[in-house]
């Protein structure tokens, strides 16, 4: 493949993923409704996010410590360019992006950590 050409079956696979992402992000058992509050620009209501809260193990002064974290995933079509410091309101609680957002390999989903503010 030269010059960014993609085989048709690959492009078709990405289009099929759109339906999968729509189904997952619109499932109320998997995702939540949020409002995106960028530092600059207009608020975006009705954004669907997938929230996870994995425990993080860390060694602090020779002792194991476990702390909770909050990670969300949001469709790139809903939030085009999230940045550290932007906020999300989820169930009436405001959270701030505290790390650099990472795009998925398909560039269809952003993933990043949040802290309650």
Short mmCIF file of C-alpha atoms in Angstrom, two decimals:
data_model
loop_
_atom_site.label_atom_id
_atom_site.label_comp_id
_atom_site.label_asym_id
_atom_site.label_seq_id
_atom_site.Cartn_x
_atom_site.Cartn_y
_atom_site.Cartn_z
CA UNK A 1 0.00 0.00 0.00
CA UNK A 2 1.62 3.19 -1.13
CA UNK A 3 0.82 6.75 -0.20
CA UNK A 4 -1.82 5.97 2.42
CA UNK A 5 -3.93 3.71 0.22
CA UNK A 6 -6.12 1.35 2.25
CA UNK A 7 -7.62 -1.85 0.91
CA UNK A 8 -11.41 -1.65 0.56
CA UNK A 9 -11.94 -4.46 3.09
CA UNK A 10 -10.05 -2.44 5.73
CA UNK A 11 -12.09 0.71 5.09
CA UNK A 12 -15.29 -1.35 5.17
CA UNK A 13 -14.19 -2.81 8.51
CA UNK A 14 -13.82 0.68 9.97
CA UNK A 15 -17.29 1.62 8.76
CA UNK A 16 -18.68 -1.53 10.41
CA UNK A 17 -17.03 -0.44 13.65
CA UNK A 18 -19.16 2.72 13.63
CA UNK A 19 -22.26 0.62 14.29
CA UNK A 20 -20.51 -1.26 17.08
CA UNK A 21 -19.36 1.98 18.72
CA UNK A 22 -22.86 3.44 18.41
CA UNK A 23 -24.38 0.37 20.07
CA UNK A 24 -21.88 0.30 22.94
CA UNK A 25 -21.89 4.03 23.65
CA UNK A 26 -25.70 4.19 23.53
CA UNK A 27 -26.22 1.20 25.85
CA UNK A 28 -27.36 2.64 29.23
CA UNK A 29 -25.87 -0.38 31.04
CA UNK A 30 -22.41 0.36 29.61
CA UNK A 31 -22.26 4.14 29.21
CA UNK A 32 -23.42 7.33 30.92
CA UNK A 33 -24.58 10.70 29.68
CA UNK A 34 -22.18 13.58 30.35
CA UNK A 35 -21.65 17.22 29.50
CA UNK A 36 -18.27 18.13 28.04
CA UNK A 37 -16.97 21.46 29.36
CA UNK A 38 -13.87 22.56 27.41
CA UNK A 39 -11.66 25.31 28.84
CA UNK A 40 -12.31 27.23 25.64
CA UNK A 41 -15.48 27.09 23.59
CA UNK A 42 -19.03 25.98 24.14
CA UNK A 43 -20.23 23.19 26.43
CA UNK A 44 -21.36 20.01 24.66
CA UNK A 45 -24.34 18.33 26.37
CA UNK A 46 -25.45 14.74 25.79
CA UNK A 47 -22.00 13.21 25.27
CA UNK A 48 -21.92 9.46 25.98
CA UNK A 49 -18.98 8.18 28.05
CA UNK A 50 -17.83 4.81 29.31
CA UNK A 51 -16.49 5.09 32.86
CA UNK A 52 -14.15 2.61 34.53
CA UNK A 53 -12.51 2.81 37.95
CA UNK A 54 -9.63 0.36 38.13
CA UNK A 55 -7.47 0.11 41.24
CA UNK A 56 -3.88 1.25 40.82
CA UNK A 57 -1.12 -0.46 42.79
CA UNK A 58 1.82 1.72 43.76
CA UNK A 59 4.78 1.44 46.06
CA UNK A 60 4.94 4.34 48.51
CA UNK A 61 7.99 4.46 50.80
CA UNK A 62 8.36 0.69 50.58
CA UNK A 63 4.69 -0.06 51.23
CA UNK A 64 2.11 -1.21 48.72
CA UNK A 65 -0.70 1.27 48.30
CA UNK A 66 -3.87 0.78 46.30
CA UNK A 67 -5.79 3.78 45.07
CA UNK A 68 -8.83 4.18 42.87
CA UNK A 69 -8.65 5.88 39.52
CA UNK A 70 -11.24 7.08 37.05
CA UNK A 71 -10.82 6.52 33.35
CA UNK A 72 -13.34 7.43 30.68
CA UNK A 73 -13.70 6.70 27.02
CA UNK A 74 -15.55 9.04 24.69
CA UNK A 75 -16.18 8.90 20.95
CA UNK A 76 -13.96 11.17 18.88
CA UNK A 77 -17.07 12.18 16.93
CA UNK A 78 -18.53 13.65 20.17
CA UNK A 79 -15.36 15.31 21.49
CA UNK A 80 -12.96 16.20 18.70
CA UNK A 81 -9.89 17.39 20.63
CA UNK A 82 -10.06 16.88 24.42
CA UNK A 83 -7.24 18.48 26.39
CA UNK A 84 -5.84 18.27 29.89
CA UNK A 85 -7.83 20.69 32.04
CA UNK A 86 -11.11 20.25 30.14
CA UNK A 87 -13.97 18.99 32.29
CA UNK A 88 -16.88 16.56 32.16
CA UNK A 89 -20.02 16.69 34.29
CA UNK A 90 -21.31 13.18 34.98
CA UNK A 91 -24.35 12.64 37.24
CA UNK A 92 -24.01 16.16 38.64
CA UNK A 93 -20.32 15.76 39.57
CA UNK A 94 -17.59 17.67 37.72
CA UNK A 95 -14.35 15.90 36.77
CA UNK A 96 -11.23 17.36 35.16
CA UNK A 97 -9.00 15.63 32.61
CA UNK A 98 -5.70 15.17 34.45
CA UNK A 99 -3.62 13.41 31.81
CA UNK A 100 -2.98 13.61 28.10
CA UNK A 101 -5.89 12.01 26.16
CA UNK A 102 -4.90 8.95 24.14
CA UNK A 103 -6.62 8.06 20.86
CA UNK A 104 -7.51 4.46 20.08
CA UNK A 105 -5.78 2.73 17.16
CA UNK A 106 -8.82 3.47 14.97
CA UNK A 107 -8.88 7.11 16.13
CA UNK A 108 -12.57 6.71 16.95
CA UNK A 109 -12.30 6.79 20.77
CA UNK A 110 -10.42 8.97 23.25
CA UNK A 111 -9.30 7.50 26.60
CA UNK A 112 -8.01 9.50 29.58
CA UNK A 113 -8.02 9.83 33.34
CA UNK A 114 -10.15 12.22 35.36
CA UNK A 115 -10.12 13.62 38.88
CA UNK A 116 -13.12 14.97 40.75
CA UNK A 117 -13.03 18.77 41.07
#
